[in-house]
Amino acid sequence: MRFLITAGPTREYLDDVRFLTNASSGRMGYALARAALASGYQVTLVSGPVAIAPPDGCDFVPVRTTQELLEACERVWPECAGVIGAAAVCDYRPKIRATGKMKKTGGPLLLELVETPDVLAALGRQKENQFVVGFALESQDARENALRKLRGKRCDAIVLNAPTAIDADENTIELIDRHGVTAGEWSGSKTDIADRLIAWISQNLIGPASDDL
Ligand code: C5P
């Protein structure tokens, strides 16, 4: 049984050398990949650029942009039992990507941004007996926004955390199930939280780990 895990930031290029991104370290997603492997699942880890090495034994697909993340995930999605979306995806990209390196003009530069595709929502729309677990990083109206994402992306559960999670070793999360009910409130290292989340998914969203799916 294979888990699809997204991790790290995406990049959205202004030109060939400059991009928009965020400070995601990939630690949460990589810890989830390690925990899933340790529980006997196969793992495809699709990751934006990070400084850490992928765990041994996973199928690793490095990507840079949100569009690449979407294409990589859609390719493997039919073979997967479910997805955990831990990637910190850029919501916007520059409308135009210049070739080469943009020159200074001596005046202000206005950037027009357009929305990127929502990878998790796309997988949620295509799901067939597959689980979808999302992350919601919220700074205000946290639970309300997390519930909106849970429903909008057809998630089976959503992990609510705060901006302090970005680039940190530790995390504090609330796990919310598909009915909007709190299924766990955990604090600790991202490794501990990953272990607990994989155990919860095993018990609540799928049967015991097996090779025959
Ligand atoms: O950015 P947002 O708060 O909507 O992210 C919620 C969930 O959706 C996360 O699991 C994130 O990985 C995923 N997501 C995605 N593609 C996007 C935006 C978010 O897969 N374009």
PDB file of C-alpha atoms and ligand atoms in Angstrom:
ATOM      1  CA  MET A   1       0.000   0.000   0.000  1.00  0.00           C
ATOM      2  CA  ARG A   2       1.480   3.310  -1.120  1.00  0.00           C
ATOM      3  CA  PHE A   3       1.207   6.730   0.537  1.00  0.00           C
ATOM      4  CA  LEU A   4       1.734   9.922  -1.466  1.00  0.00           C
ATOM      5  CA  ILE A   5       3.324  12.640   0.675  1.00  0.00           C
ATOM      6  CA  THR A   6       3.985  16.213  -0.443  1.00  0.00           C
ATOM      7  CA  ALA A   7       6.615  18.243   1.386  1.00  0.00           C
ATOM      8  CA  GLY A   8       8.657  21.415   1.368  1.00  0.00           C
ATOM      9  CA  PRO A   9       7.985  24.745  -0.309  1.00  0.00           C
ATOM     10  CA  THR A  10       7.248  25.407  -3.954  1.00  0.00           C
ATOM     11  CA  ARG A  11       8.940  28.114  -6.008  1.00  0.00           C
ATOM     12  CA  GLU A  12       7.294  30.469  -8.458  1.00  0.00           C
ATOM     13  CA  TYR A  13       9.718  32.074 -10.850  1.00  0.00           C
ATOM     14  CA  LEU A  14       9.791  35.755 -11.853  1.00  0.00           C
ATOM     15  CA  ASP A  15      12.596  35.043 -14.284  1.00  0.00           C
ATOM     16  CA  ASP A  16      15.231  32.327 -14.689  1.00  0.00           C
ATOM     17  CA  VAL A  17      17.066  33.219 -11.463  1.00  0.00           C
ATOM     18  CA  ARG A  18      14.460  34.746  -9.102  1.00  0.00           C
ATOM     19  CA  PHE A  19      11.462  33.203  -7.439  1.00  0.00           C
ATOM     20  CA  LEU A  20       8.778  33.595  -4.761  1.00  0.00           C
ATOM     21  CA  THR A  21       8.798  30.957  -2.029  1.00  0.00           C
ATOM     22  CA  ASN A  22       8.483  30.434   1.740  1.00  0.00           C
ATOM     23  CA  ALA A  23      10.667  29.136   4.571  1.00  0.00           C
ATOM     24  CA  SER A  24       9.257  25.599   4.740  1.00  0.00           C
ATOM     25  CA  SER A  25      12.038  23.178   5.738  1.00  0.00           C
ATOM     26  CA  GLY A  26      10.243  20.008   4.627  1.00  0.00           C
ATOM     27  CA  ARG A  27      10.782  18.495   8.095  1.00  0.00           C
ATOM     28  CA  MET A  28       7.117  17.627   8.730  1.00  0.00           C
ATOM     29  CA  GLY A  29       6.637  15.923   5.371  1.00  0.00           C
ATOM     30  CA  TYR A  30       9.956  14.058   5.558  1.00  0.00           C
ATOM     31  CA  ALA A  31       9.144  12.887   9.110  1.00  0.00           C
ATOM     32  CA  LEU A  32       5.790  11.614   7.795  1.00  0.00           C
ATOM     33  CA  ALA A  33       7.571   9.760   4.983  1.00  0.00           C
ATOM     34  CA  ARG A  34       9.931   8.120   7.514  1.00  0.00           C
ATOM     35  CA  ALA A  35       7.050   7.184   9.831  1.00  0.00           C
ATOM     36  CA  ALA A  36       5.009   5.694   6.971  1.00  0.00           C
ATOM     37  CA  LEU A  37       7.999   3.636   5.777  1.00  0.00           C
ATOM     38  CA  ALA A  38       8.636   2.434   9.344  1.00  0.00           C
ATOM     39  CA  SER A  39       4.994   1.292   9.507  1.00  0.00           C
ATOM     40  CA  GLY A  40       5.451  -0.844   6.396  1.00  0.00           C
ATOM     41  CA  TYR A  41       3.891   1.427   3.763  1.00  0.00           C
ATOM     42  CA  GLN A  42       5.484   2.306   0.449  1.00  0.00           C
ATOM     43  CA  VAL A  43       5.989   6.038   0.037  1.00  0.00           C
ATOM     44  CA  THR A  44       6.204   8.420  -2.886  1.00  0.00           C
ATOM     45  CA  LEU A  45       7.624  11.676  -1.548  1.00  0.00           C
ATOM     46  CA  VAL A  46       7.098  14.640  -3.871  1.00  0.00           C
ATOM     47  CA  SER A  47       9.104  17.530  -2.525  1.00  0.00           C
ATOM     48  CA  GLY A  48      10.012  21.100  -3.266  1.00  0.00           C
ATOM     49  CA  PRO A  49      13.629  22.184  -2.718  1.00  0.00           C
ATOM     50  CA  VAL A  50      14.829  21.591   0.875  1.00  0.00           C
ATOM     51  CA  ALA A  51      18.163  21.090   2.630  1.00  0.00           C
ATOM     52  CA  ILE A  52      17.432  17.639   4.077  1.00  0.00           C
ATOM     53  CA  ALA A  53      17.878  14.232   2.444  1.00  0.00           C
ATOM     54  CA  PRO A  54      14.885  12.048   1.589  1.00  0.00           C
ATOM     55  CA  PRO A  55      14.560   8.898   3.703  1.00  0.00           C
ATOM     56  CA  ASP A  56      16.027   5.686   2.303  1.00  0.00           C
ATOM     57  CA  GLY A  57      13.465   3.470   0.704  1.00  0.00           C
ATOM     58  CA  CYS A  58      10.987   6.051  -0.603  1.00  0.00           C
ATOM     59  CA  ASP A  59      10.320   6.932  -4.237  1.00  0.00           C
ATOM     60  CA  PHE A  60      11.565  10.489  -4.316  1.00  0.00           C
ATOM     61  CA  VAL A  61      10.299  13.014  -6.857  1.00  0.00           C
ATOM     62  CA  PRO A  62      11.953  16.440  -6.579  1.00  0.00           C
ATOM     63  CA  VAL A  63       9.949  19.360  -7.962  1.00  0.00           C
ATOM     64  CA  ARG A  64      10.278  23.123  -7.936  1.00  0.00           C
ATOM     65  CA  THR A  65       7.049  24.798  -9.041  1.00  0.00           C
ATOM     66  CA  THR A  66       3.448  24.157  -7.993  1.00  0.00           C
ATOM     67  CA  GLN A  67       2.640  23.068 -11.551  1.00  0.00           C
ATOM     68  CA  GLU A  68       5.435  20.446 -11.351  1.00  0.00           C
ATOM     69  CA  LEU A  69       4.088  19.337  -7.945  1.00  0.00           C
ATOM     70  CA  LEU A  70       0.616  18.925  -9.455  1.00  0.00           C
ATOM     71  CA  GLU A  71       1.872  16.925 -12.449  1.00  0.00           C
ATOM     72  CA  ALA A  72       4.052  14.626 -10.296  1.00  0.00           C
ATOM     73  CA  CYS A  73       1.181  13.965  -7.865  1.00  0.00           C
ATOM     74  CA  GLU A  74      -1.400  13.325 -10.580  1.00  0.00           C
ATOM     75  CA  ARG A  75       0.946  10.792 -12.239  1.00  0.00           C
ATOM     76  CA  VAL A  76       1.208   8.592  -9.127  1.00  0.00           C
ATOM     77  CA  TRP A  77      -2.188   9.285  -7.519  1.00  0.00           C
ATOM     78  CA  PRO A  78      -4.057   6.321  -9.088  1.00  0.00           C
ATOM     79  CA  GLU A  79      -1.547   3.881  -7.483  1.00  0.00           C
ATOM     80  CA  CYS A  80      -1.793   5.431  -4.000  1.00  0.00           C
ATOM     81  CA  ALA A  81      -4.015   4.536  -1.049  1.00  0.00           C
ATOM     82  CA  GLY A  82      -4.001   8.167   0.025  1.00  0.00           C
ATOM     83  CA  VAL A  83      -2.171  11.463   0.217  1.00  0.00           C
ATOM     84  CA  ILE A  84      -0.848  13.597   3.028  1.00  0.00           C
ATOM     85  CA  GLY A  85      -0.341  17.154   1.817  1.00  0.00           C
ATOM     86  CA  ALA A  86       2.387  18.625   4.003  1.00  0.00           C
ATOM     87  CA  ALA A  87       3.849  20.865   1.297  1.00  0.00           C
ATOM     88  CA  ALA A  88       3.786  24.632   1.865  1.00  0.00           C
ATOM     89  CA  VAL A  89       2.558  25.462  -1.597  1.00  0.00           C
ATOM     90  CA  CYS A  90       2.788  28.996  -3.034  1.00  0.00           C
ATOM     91  CA  ASP A  91      -0.741  30.258  -3.537  1.00  0.00           C
ATOM     92  CA  TYR A  92       0.321  32.725  -6.242  1.00  0.00           C
ATOM     93  CA  ARG A  93       2.809  32.863  -9.093  1.00  0.00           C
ATOM     94  CA  PRO A  94       3.957  35.729 -11.289  1.00  0.00           C
ATOM     95  CA  LYS A  95       1.628  35.898 -14.296  1.00  0.00           C
ATOM     96  CA  ILE A  96       4.613  36.269 -16.592  1.00  0.00           C
ATOM     97  CA  ARG A  97       7.937  34.478 -16.191  1.00  0.00           C
ATOM     98  CA  ALA A  98      10.633  36.492 -17.955  1.00  0.00           C
ATOM     99  CA  THR A  99      13.386  34.646 -19.773  1.00  0.00           C
ATOM    100  CA  GLY A 100      16.940  35.300 -18.616  1.00  0.00           C
ATOM    101  CA  LYS A 101      17.427  37.852 -15.831  1.00  0.00           C
ATOM    102  CA  MET A 102      15.152  40.868 -15.567  1.00  0.00           C
ATOM    103  CA  LYS A 103      16.960  44.216 -15.771  1.00  0.00           C
ATOM    104  CA  LYS A 104      16.480  47.139 -13.419  1.00  0.00           C
ATOM    105  CA  THR A 105      14.483  49.937 -15.015  1.00  0.00           C
ATOM    106  CA  GLY A 106      15.250  52.746 -12.559  1.00  0.00           C
ATOM    107  CA  GLY A 107      11.570  52.830 -11.525  1.00  0.00           C
ATOM    108  CA  PRO A 108       9.206  50.680  -9.461  1.00  0.00           C
ATOM    109  CA  LEU A 109       8.255  47.271 -10.738  1.00  0.00           C
ATOM    110  CA  LEU A 110       4.710  45.961 -10.421  1.00  0.00           C
ATOM    111  CA  LEU A 111       4.310  42.203 -10.258  1.00  0.00           C
ATOM    112  CA  GLU A 112       1.029  40.714 -11.394  1.00  0.00           C
ATOM    113  CA  LEU A 113       0.296  37.453  -9.580  1.00  0.00           C
ATOM    114  CA  VAL A 114      -2.188  34.735 -10.485  1.00  0.00           C
ATOM    115  CA  GLU A 115      -3.339  31.776  -8.395  1.00  0.00           C
ATOM    116  CA  THR A 116      -1.504  28.475  -8.636  1.00  0.00           C
ATOM    117  CA  PRO A 117      -3.385  25.183  -8.988  1.00  0.00           C
ATOM    118  CA  ASP A 118      -4.540  23.633  -5.699  1.00  0.00           C
ATOM    119  CA  VAL A 119      -2.827  20.232  -5.720  1.00  0.00           C
ATOM    120  CA  LEU A 120      -4.656  18.699  -2.768  1.00  0.00           C
ATOM    121  CA  ALA A 121      -8.050  19.874  -4.039  1.00  0.00           C
ATOM    122  CA  ALA A 122      -7.279  18.359  -7.454  1.00  0.00           C
ATOM    123  CA  LEU A 123      -6.394  15.008  -5.843  1.00  0.00           C
ATOM    124  CA  GLY A 124      -9.512  15.266  -3.659  1.00  0.00           C
ATOM    125  CA  ARG A 125     -11.698  15.746  -6.747  1.00  0.00           C
ATOM    126  CA  GLN A 126     -10.147  12.666  -8.378  1.00  0.00           C
ATOM    127  CA  LYS A 127     -10.157  10.398  -5.306  1.00  0.00           C
ATOM    128  CA  GLU A 128     -11.716   6.934  -5.382  1.00  0.00           C
ATOM    129  CA  ASN A 129     -11.648   5.085  -2.059  1.00  0.00           C
ATOM    130  CA  GLN A 130      -8.474   7.010  -1.242  1.00  0.00           C
ATOM    131  CA  PHE A 131      -7.823   9.138   1.821  1.00  0.00           C
ATOM    132  CA  VAL A 132      -6.841  12.796   1.661  1.00  0.00           C
ATOM    133  CA  VAL A 133      -5.192  14.453   4.668  1.00  0.00           C
ATOM    134  CA  GLY A 134      -4.317  18.131   4.479  1.00  0.00           C
ATOM    135  CA  PHE A 135      -2.433  20.611   6.614  1.00  0.00           C
ATOM    136  CA  ALA A 136      -3.782  24.060   7.415  1.00  0.00           C
ATOM    137  CA  LEU A 137      -1.363  26.722   8.574  1.00  0.00           C
ATOM    138  CA  GLU A 138      -3.507  29.492   9.981  1.00  0.00           C
ATOM    139  CA  SER A 139      -2.814  32.767  11.762  1.00  0.00           C
ATOM    140  CA  GLN A 140      -6.413  33.905  12.349  1.00  0.00           C
ATOM    141  CA  ASP A 141      -9.875  32.269  12.605  1.00  0.00           C
ATOM    142  CA  ALA A 142      -7.795  29.102  12.573  1.00  0.00           C
ATOM    143  CA  ARG A 143     -10.406  26.416  13.184  1.00  0.00           C
ATOM    144  CA  GLU A 144     -13.005  28.012  10.926  1.00  0.00           C
ATOM    145  CA  ASN A 145     -10.491  28.280   8.063  1.00  0.00           C
ATOM    146  CA  ALA A 146      -9.269  24.719   8.651  1.00  0.00           C
ATOM    147  CA  LEU A 147     -12.857  23.419   8.431  1.00  0.00           C
ATOM    148  CA  ARG A 148     -13.411  25.339   5.196  1.00  0.00           C
ATOM    149  CA  LYS A 149     -10.285  23.717   3.717  1.00  0.00           C
ATOM    150  CA  LEU A 150     -11.297  20.278   5.021  1.00  0.00           C
ATOM    151  CA  ARG A 151     -14.571  20.519   3.093  1.00  0.00           C
ATOM    152  CA  GLY A 152     -13.332  22.472   0.065  1.00  0.00           C
ATOM    153  CA  LYS A 153     -10.503  20.024  -0.638  1.00  0.00           C
ATOM    154  CA  ARG A 154     -12.602  16.903   0.171  1.00  0.00           C
ATOM    155  CA  CYS A 155     -10.205  15.965   2.986  1.00  0.00           C
ATOM    156  CA  ASP A 156     -10.794  13.059   5.369  1.00  0.00           C
ATOM    157  CA  ALA A 157      -8.852  14.905   8.043  1.00  0.00           C
ATOM    158  CA  ILE A 158      -6.951  18.151   8.396  1.00  0.00           C
ATOM    159  CA  VAL A 159      -3.992  19.005  10.607  1.00  0.00           C
ATOM    160  CA  LEU A 160      -4.276  22.539  11.954  1.00  0.00           C
ATOM    161  CA  ASN A 161      -1.065  24.261  12.959  1.00  0.00           C
ATOM    162  CA  ALA A 162       0.285  27.786  13.383  1.00  0.00           C
ATOM    163  CA  PRO A 163       2.875  29.822  11.455  1.00  0.00           C
ATOM    164  CA  THR A 164       5.419  28.940  14.204  1.00  0.00           C
ATOM    165  CA  ALA A 165       5.521  25.462  12.599  1.00  0.00           C
ATOM    166  CA  ILE A 166       7.410  26.827   9.599  1.00  0.00           C
ATOM    167  CA  ASP A 167      11.122  25.913   9.720  1.00  0.00           C
ATOM    168  CA  ALA A 168      10.804  24.572  13.318  1.00  0.00           C
ATOM    169  CA  ASP A 169      11.758  21.211  14.896  1.00  0.00           C
ATOM    170  CA  GLU A 170       8.666  21.117  17.105  1.00  0.00           C
ATOM    171  CA  ASN A 171       5.013  21.534  16.330  1.00  0.00           C
ATOM    172  CA  THR A 172       1.658  21.861  18.078  1.00  0.00           C
ATOM    173  CA  ILE A 173      -1.302  20.574  16.104  1.00  0.00           C
ATOM    174  CA  GLU A 174      -5.000  19.862  16.263  1.00  0.00           C
ATOM    175  CA  LEU A 175      -6.121  16.916  14.158  1.00  0.00           C
ATOM    176  CA  ILE A 176      -9.676  17.393  12.889  1.00  0.00           C
ATOM    177  CA  ASP A 177     -11.574  14.469  11.379  1.00  0.00           C
ATOM    178  CA  ARG A 178     -13.973  14.590   8.428  1.00  0.00           C
ATOM    179  CA  HIS A 179     -16.915  15.413  10.710  1.00  0.00           C
ATOM    180  CA  GLY A 180     -15.107  18.455  12.093  1.00  0.00           C
ATOM    181  CA  VAL A 181     -14.465  16.684  15.413  1.00  0.00           C
ATOM    182  CA  THR A 182     -11.119  17.040  17.212  1.00  0.00           C
ATOM    183  CA  ALA A 183      -9.339  13.678  16.941  1.00  0.00           C
ATOM    184  CA  GLY A 184      -6.109  14.743  18.656  1.00  0.00           C
ATOM    185  CA  GLU A 185      -4.256  17.722  20.121  1.00  0.00           C
ATOM    186  CA  TRP A 186      -0.560  16.981  20.087  1.00  0.00           C
ATOM    187  CA  SER A 187       2.633  18.890  20.873  1.00  0.00           C
ATOM    188  CA  GLY A 188       6.142  17.620  20.377  1.00  0.00           C
ATOM    189  CA  SER A 189       8.849  17.029  17.818  1.00  0.00           C
ATOM    190  CA  LYS A 190       7.745  16.743  14.210  1.00  0.00           C
ATOM    191  CA  THR A 191       8.981  13.124  14.376  1.00  0.00           C
ATOM    192  CA  ASP A 192       6.625  12.333  17.286  1.00  0.00           C
ATOM    193  CA  ILE A 193       3.709  14.065  15.600  1.00  0.00           C
ATOM    194  CA  ALA A 194       4.415  12.197  12.348  1.00  0.00           C
ATOM    195  CA  ASP A 195       4.428   8.834  14.185  1.00  0.00           C
ATOM    196  CA  ARG A 196       1.092   9.618  15.843  1.00  0.00           C
ATOM    197  CA  LEU A 197      -0.478  10.867  12.633  1.00  0.00           C
ATOM    198  CA  ILE A 198       0.561   7.785  10.624  1.00  0.00           C
ATOM    199  CA  ALA A 199      -0.791   5.549  13.428  1.00  0.00           C
ATOM    200  CA  TRP A 200      -4.083   7.486  13.421  1.00  0.00           C
ATOM    201  CA  ILE A 201      -4.388   7.248   9.622  1.00  0.00           C
ATOM    202  CA  SER A 202      -3.678   3.494   9.787  1.00  0.00           C
ATOM    203  CA  GLN A 203      -6.403   2.984  12.366  1.00  0.00           C
ATOM    204  CA  ASN A 204      -9.017   5.373  11.033  1.00  0.00           C
ATOM    205  CA  LEU A 205      -8.609   5.855   7.303  1.00  0.00           C
ATOM    206  CA  ILE A 206      -7.332   2.460   6.112  1.00  0.00           C
ATOM    207  CA  GLY A 207      -6.987  -1.133   7.215  1.00  0.00           C
ATOM    208  CA  PRO A 208      -3.709  -2.602   8.505  1.00  0.00           C
ATOM    209  CA  ALA A 209      -0.648  -2.102   6.259  1.00  0.00           C
ATOM    210  CA  SER A 210      -0.536  -4.687   3.516  1.00  0.00           C
ATOM    211  CA  ASP A 211       1.155  -5.180   0.169  1.00  0.00           C
ATOM    212  CA  ASP A 212      -1.919  -6.150  -1.735  1.00  0.00           C
ATOM    213  CA  LEU A 213      -3.271  -2.680  -2.467  1.00  0.00           C
TER     214      LEU A 213
HETATM  215  O1  C5P B   1      -2.401  26.767   1.434  1.00  0.00           O
HETATM  216  P1  C5P B   1      -3.537  26.086   2.156  1.00  0.00           P
HETATM  217  O2  C5P B   1      -3.699  26.559   3.559  1.00  0.00           O
HETATM  218  O3  C5P B   1      -4.818  26.071   1.366  1.00  0.00           O
HETATM  219  O4  C5P B   1      -3.055  24.555   2.289  1.00  0.00           O
HETATM  220  C1  C5P B   1      -3.912  23.577   2.819  1.00  0.00           C
HETATM  221  C2  C5P B   1      -3.502  22.222   2.285  1.00  0.00           C
HETATM  222  O5  C5P B   1      -3.591  22.200   0.862  1.00  0.00           O
HETATM  223  C3  C5P B   1      -2.079  21.778   2.610  1.00  0.00           C
HETATM  224  O6  C5P B   1      -2.142  20.389   2.844  1.00  0.00           O
HETATM  225  C4  C5P B   1      -1.299  22.102   1.339  1.00  0.00           C
HETATM  226  O7  C5P B   1      -0.210  21.212   1.163  1.00  0.00           O
HETATM  227  C5  C5P B   1      -2.346  21.905   0.264  1.00  0.00           C
HETATM  228  N1  C5P B   1      -2.207  22.804  -0.911  1.00  0.00           N
HETATM  229  C6  C5P B   1      -1.962  22.260  -2.149  1.00  0.00           C
HETATM  230  N2  C5P B   1      -1.881  23.096  -3.259  1.00  0.00           N
HETATM  231  C7  C5P B   1      -2.047  24.422  -3.118  1.00  0.00           C
HETATM  232  C8  C5P B   1      -2.276  24.989  -1.853  1.00  0.00           C
HETATM  233  C9  C5P B   1      -2.348  24.144  -0.765  1.00  0.00           C
HETATM  234  O8  C5P B   1      -1.807  21.035  -2.263  1.00  0.00           O
HETATM  235  N3  C5P B   1      -1.957  25.214  -4.204  1.00  0.00           N
END
